[in-house]
mmCIF file of C-alpha atoms in Angstrom:
data_model
loop_
_atom_site.group_PDB
_atom_site.id
_atom_site.type_symbol
_atom_site.label_atom_id
_atom_site.label_comp_id
_atom_site.label_asym_id
_atom_site.label_seq_id
_atom_site.Cartn_x
_atom_site.Cartn_y
_atom_site.Cartn_z
ATOM 1 C CA GLY A 23 -55.162 45.555 68.632
ATOM 2 C CA GLY A 24 -52.307 47.906 69.465
ATOM 3 C CA ASN A 25 -54.380 49.789 72.013
ATOM 4 C CA SER A 26 -55.405 46.571 73.758
ATOM 5 C CA VAL A 27 -51.819 45.323 73.992
ATOM 6 C CA CYS A 28 -50.493 48.696 75.180
ATOM 7 C CA PHE A 29 -53.250 49.063 77.748
ATOM 8 C CA SER A 30 -52.610 45.544 79.098
ATOM 9 C CA LEU A 31 -48.854 46.128 79.262
ATOM 10 C CA ASN A 32 -49.454 49.509 80.871
ATOM 11 C CA MET A 33 -51.596 48.004 83.639
ATOM 12 C CA PHE A 34 -49.141 45.132 84.138
ATOM 13 C CA LEU A 35 -46.169 47.478 84.581
ATOM 14 C CA ILE A 36 -47.987 49.823 86.942
ATOM 15 C CA ASN A 37 -49.340 46.961 89.074
ATOM 16 C CA SER A 38 -46.027 45.119 89.211
ATOM 17 C CA GLY A 39 -44.278 48.320 90.283
ATOM 18 C CA GLN A 40 -46.851 48.811 93.022
ATOM 19 C CA ALA A 41 -46.355 45.189 94.121
ATOM 20 C CA TRP A 42 -42.607 45.726 94.511
ATOM 21 C CA ASP A 43 -43.239 48.839 96.587
ATOM 22 C CA ALA A 44 -45.967 47.168 98.638
ATOM 23 C CA ALA A 45 -43.732 44.196 99.510
ATOM 24 C CA ARG A 46 -41.085 46.550 100.842
ATOM 25 C CA LYS A 47 -43.612 48.546 102.866
ATOM 26 C CA TYR A 48 -45.160 45.326 104.193
ATOM 27 C CA ILE A 49 -41.844 44.492 105.884
ATOM 28 C CA LEU A 50 -41.131 48.097 106.850
ATOM 29 C CA PHE A 51 -44.334 48.332 108.894
ATOM 30 C CA GLY A 52 -43.645 44.996 110.635
ATOM 31 C CA MET A 53 -46.457 43.012 109.039
ATOM 32 C CA LEU A 54 -44.299 40.038 107.950
ATOM 33 C CA LYS A 55 -43.512 37.219 110.372
ATOM 34 C CA ASP A 56 -40.926 34.482 109.900
ATOM 35 C CA GLU A 57 -41.459 30.764 110.528
ATOM 36 C CA LYS A 58 -40.797 31.246 114.287
ATOM 37 C CA GLY A 59 -43.532 33.863 114.506
ATOM 38 C CA GLU A 60 -41.115 36.754 115.024
ATOM 39 C CA ILE A 61 -41.667 40.010 113.188
ATOM 40 C CA VAL A 62 -39.313 40.652 110.285
ATOM 41 C CA GLY A 63 -38.423 44.330 110.437
ATOM 42 C CA ALA A 64 -36.509 46.947 108.539
ATOM 43 C CA ASP A 65 -33.187 45.784 110.040
ATOM 44 C CA SER A 66 -33.469 42.293 108.520
ATOM 45 C CA GLU A 67 -31.710 40.805 105.535
ATOM 46 C CA VAL A 68 -35.068 40.276 103.821
ATOM 47 C CA TYR A 69 -35.728 44.011 103.907
ATOM 48 C CA GLU A 70 -32.281 44.729 102.465
ATOM 49 C CA THR A 71 -32.958 42.221 99.711
ATOM 50 C CA LEU A 72 -36.178 44.037 98.861
ATOM 51 C CA GLY A 73 -34.191 47.248 98.408
ATOM 52 C CA ILE A 74 -34.445 46.409 94.750
ATOM 53 C CA GLY A 75 -38.132 47.249 95.120
ATOM 54 C CA GLU A 76 -37.234 50.908 95.047
ATOM 55 C CA GLN A 77 -34.960 50.465 92.055
ATOM 56 C CA ILE A 78 -37.421 48.441 89.989
ATOM 57 C CA GLY A 79 -40.823 49.233 91.433
ATOM 58 C CA GLY A 80 -40.483 52.993 91.384
ATOM 59 C CA PRO A 81 -39.592 53.366 87.696
ATOM 60 C CA LEU A 82 -42.189 50.802 86.638
ATOM 61 C CA GLU A 83 -44.894 52.507 88.625
ATOM 62 C CA ASP A 84 -43.956 56.108 87.929
ATOM 63 C CA LEU A 85 -42.363 56.121 84.473
ATOM 64 C CA THR A 86 -42.764 53.057 82.298
ATOM 65 C CA GLY A 87 -46.472 52.409 82.742
ATOM 66 C CA PRO A 88 -47.653 55.994 82.284
ATOM 67 C CA ALA A 89 -45.287 56.452 79.322
ATOM 68 C CA LEU A 90 -47.287 53.850 77.424
ATOM 69 C CA ASN A 91 -50.311 56.134 77.699
ATOM 70 C CA ASN A 92 -48.660 58.382 75.123
ATOM 71 C CA PHE A 93 -48.128 55.392 72.841
ATOM 72 C CA ILE A 94 -51.802 54.453 73.162
ATOM 73 C CA LYS A 95 -52.742 58.012 72.146
ATOM 74 C CA PHE A 96 -50.301 57.846 69.230
ATOM 75 C CA VAL A 97 -51.763 54.570 67.939
ATOM 76 C CA ALA A 98 -55.282 55.965 68.232
ATOM 77 C CA LEU A 99 -54.298 59.138 66.359
ATOM 78 C CA VAL A 100 -52.576 57.220 63.535
ATOM 79 C CA SER A 101 -55.614 54.944 63.238
ATOM 80 C CA PHE A 102 -57.932 57.930 63.073
ATOM 81 C CA VAL A 103 -55.844 59.820 60.504
ATOM 82 C CA SER A 104 -55.285 56.809 58.248
ATOM 83 C CA SER A 105 -58.818 55.419 58.484
ATOM 84 C CA GLY A 106 -59.751 56.893 55.081
ATOM 85 C CA VAL A 107 -57.096 54.771 53.356
ATOM 86 C CA TYR A 108 -58.676 51.468 54.328
ATOM 87 C CA ASP A 109 -61.945 49.943 53.111
ATOM 88 C CA LEU A 110 -64.176 47.697 55.160
ATOM 89 C CA LEU A 111 -63.457 44.799 52.818
ATOM 90 C CA PRO A 112 -59.850 43.767 52.166
ATOM 91 C CA GLY A 113 -60.308 43.619 48.388
ATOM 92 C CA LYS A 114 -58.924 47.107 47.722
ATOM 93 C CA SER A 115 -56.873 47.810 50.829
ATOM 94 C CA TRP A 116 -54.542 44.790 50.941
ATOM 95 C CA PRO A 117 -51.688 46.657 49.163
ATOM 96 C CA TRP A 118 -51.753 49.223 51.975
ATOM 97 C CA GLY A 119 -51.337 46.397 54.487
ATOM 98 C CA LEU A 120 -48.332 45.034 52.612
ATOM 99 C CA LEU A 121 -46.875 48.542 52.436
ATOM 100 C CA GLN A 122 -47.313 48.861 56.194
ATOM 101 C CA ILE A 123 -45.473 45.554 56.720
ATOM 102 C CA ALA A 124 -42.621 46.751 54.488
ATOM 103 C CA ILE A 125 -42.404 50.084 56.311
ATOM 104 C CA ASN A 126 -42.331 48.298 59.676
ATOM 105 C CA PHE A 127 -39.550 46.001 58.450
ATOM 106 C CA ILE A 128 -37.513 48.983 57.228
ATOM 107 C CA LEU A 129 -37.989 50.858 60.503
ATOM 108 C CA VAL A 130 -37.041 47.858 62.644
ATOM 109 C CA SER A 131 -33.964 47.263 60.479
ATOM 110 C CA PHE A 132 -32.962 50.902 60.745
ATOM 111 C CA PHE A 133 -33.305 50.959 64.510
ATOM 112 C CA LYS A 134 -31.450 47.660 64.846
ATOM 113 C CA TRP A 135 -28.482 48.377 62.565
ATOM 114 C CA GLY A 136 -28.807 51.899 61.215
ATOM 115 C CA VAL A 137 -28.610 53.661 64.549
ATOM 116 C CA ALA A 138 -25.514 51.670 65.551
ATOM 117 C CA TRP A 139 -23.893 52.513 62.212
ATOM 118 C CA ALA A 140 -24.774 56.206 62.629
ATOM 119 C CA VAL A 141 -23.366 56.284 66.163
ATOM 120 C CA ASN A 142 -20.130 54.627 64.996
ATOM 121 C CA MET A 143 -19.806 57.140 62.158
ATOM 122 C CA ILE A 144 -20.350 60.080 64.516
ATOM 123 C CA GLU A 145 -17.838 58.676 67.020
ATOM 124 C CA GLY A 146 -15.284 58.244 64.236
ATOM 125 C CA LEU A 147 -15.890 61.786 63.030
ATOM 126 C CA LEU A 148 -15.453 63.192 66.535
ATOM 127 C CA ARG A 149 -12.312 61.082 67.117
ATOM 128 C CA ARG A 150 -10.746 62.328 63.868
ATOM 129 C CA ARG A 151 -11.679 65.893 64.745
ATOM 130 C CA ARG A 152 -10.132 65.538 68.215
ATOM 131 C CA GLU A 153 -6.956 64.048 66.700
ATOM 132 C CA ARG A 154 -6.751 66.897 64.191
ATOM 133 C CA ILE A 155 -7.120 69.490 66.954
ATOM 134 C CA GLU A 156 -4.500 67.690 69.062
ATOM 135 C CA TYR A 157 -2.154 67.651 66.068
ATOM 136 C CA GLU A 158 -2.684 71.358 65.429
ATOM 137 C CA GLU A 159 -2.139 72.263 69.070
ATOM 138 C CA GLY A 160 0.876 69.988 69.402
ATOM 139 C CA THR A 161 -0.645 67.915 72.195
ATOM 140 C CA LEU A 162 -0.551 64.803 70.049
ATOM 141 C CA MET A 163 3.206 65.197 69.652
ATOM 142 C CA LEU A 164 3.543 65.671 73.424
ATOM 143 C CA LYS A 165 1.540 62.503 74.062
ATOM 144 C CA GLU A 166 3.758 60.598 71.635
ATOM 145 C CA MET A 167 6.894 61.946 73.332
ATOM 146 C CA GLU A 168 5.578 61.000 76.779
ATOM 147 C CA ALA A 169 4.757 57.485 75.567
ATOM 148 C CA LYS A 170 8.257 57.162 74.081
ATOM 149 C CA ASP A 171 9.799 58.402 77.364
ATOM 150 C CA ARG A 172 7.806 55.825 79.346
ATOM 151 C CA GLU A 173 8.932 53.114 76.943
ATOM 152 C CA ILE A 174 12.601 54.107 77.341
ATOM 153 C CA GLU A 175 12.263 54.232 81.142
ATOM 154 C CA GLU A 176 10.694 50.767 81.123
ATOM 155 C CA ARG A 177 13.525 49.388 78.979
ATOM 156 C CA LEU A 178 16.146 50.919 81.278
ATOM 157 C CA ARG A 179 14.406 49.529 84.344
ATOM 158 C CA LEU A 180 14.310 46.053 82.786
ATOM 159 C CA GLN A 181 18.007 46.300 81.779
ATOM 160 C CA ASP A 182 18.986 47.198 85.340
ATOM 161 C CA GLY A 183 17.095 44.100 86.457
ATOM 162 C CA GLY A 184 15.441 45.737 89.410
ATOM 163 C CA ASP A 185 12.120 47.189 90.396
ATOM 164 C CA GLU A 186 13.614 50.551 91.341
ATOM 165 C CA GLU A 187 13.056 53.359 88.935
ATOM 166 C CA ALA A 188 16.045 54.114 86.728
ATOM 167 C CA PRO A 189 16.458 57.850 86.072
ATOM 168 C CA LEU A 190 16.296 58.939 82.489
ATOM 169 C CA SER A 191 19.577 60.663 81.577
#
């Protein structure tokens, strides 16, 4: 089943990418005519609108579709390697099916929430490390002093009641 779905999706993505590219080339070579019978060329608004054909069609045709070929090979390899686990009749192999469902649920959950949690933890670790280095080098204190100076200048400017900059003395 997985191979059939991947193959169908693969063909759909490649063909849709080629359709985007073909529509753009159709106008580029002057093969499209408007309702007045005039040729719509590369200097028209329609051609500019189809500029998205390069942005969508190219990746679909060149990257996304062929990338699914690797997934098809992966599914075939997993099926081949795990074929000894399953019997022809479901009487003995149904626990393996339930285990597969549980594993899939765990993997989907991990990729939905676990990766985000891991990224947040790594970002927090790097932020704390950067703050520690800034503290050790004294740059954190300089940033705090600059922020305090800006705050004082802003207060002085507001007290003077004007938009001109008040010198800090």
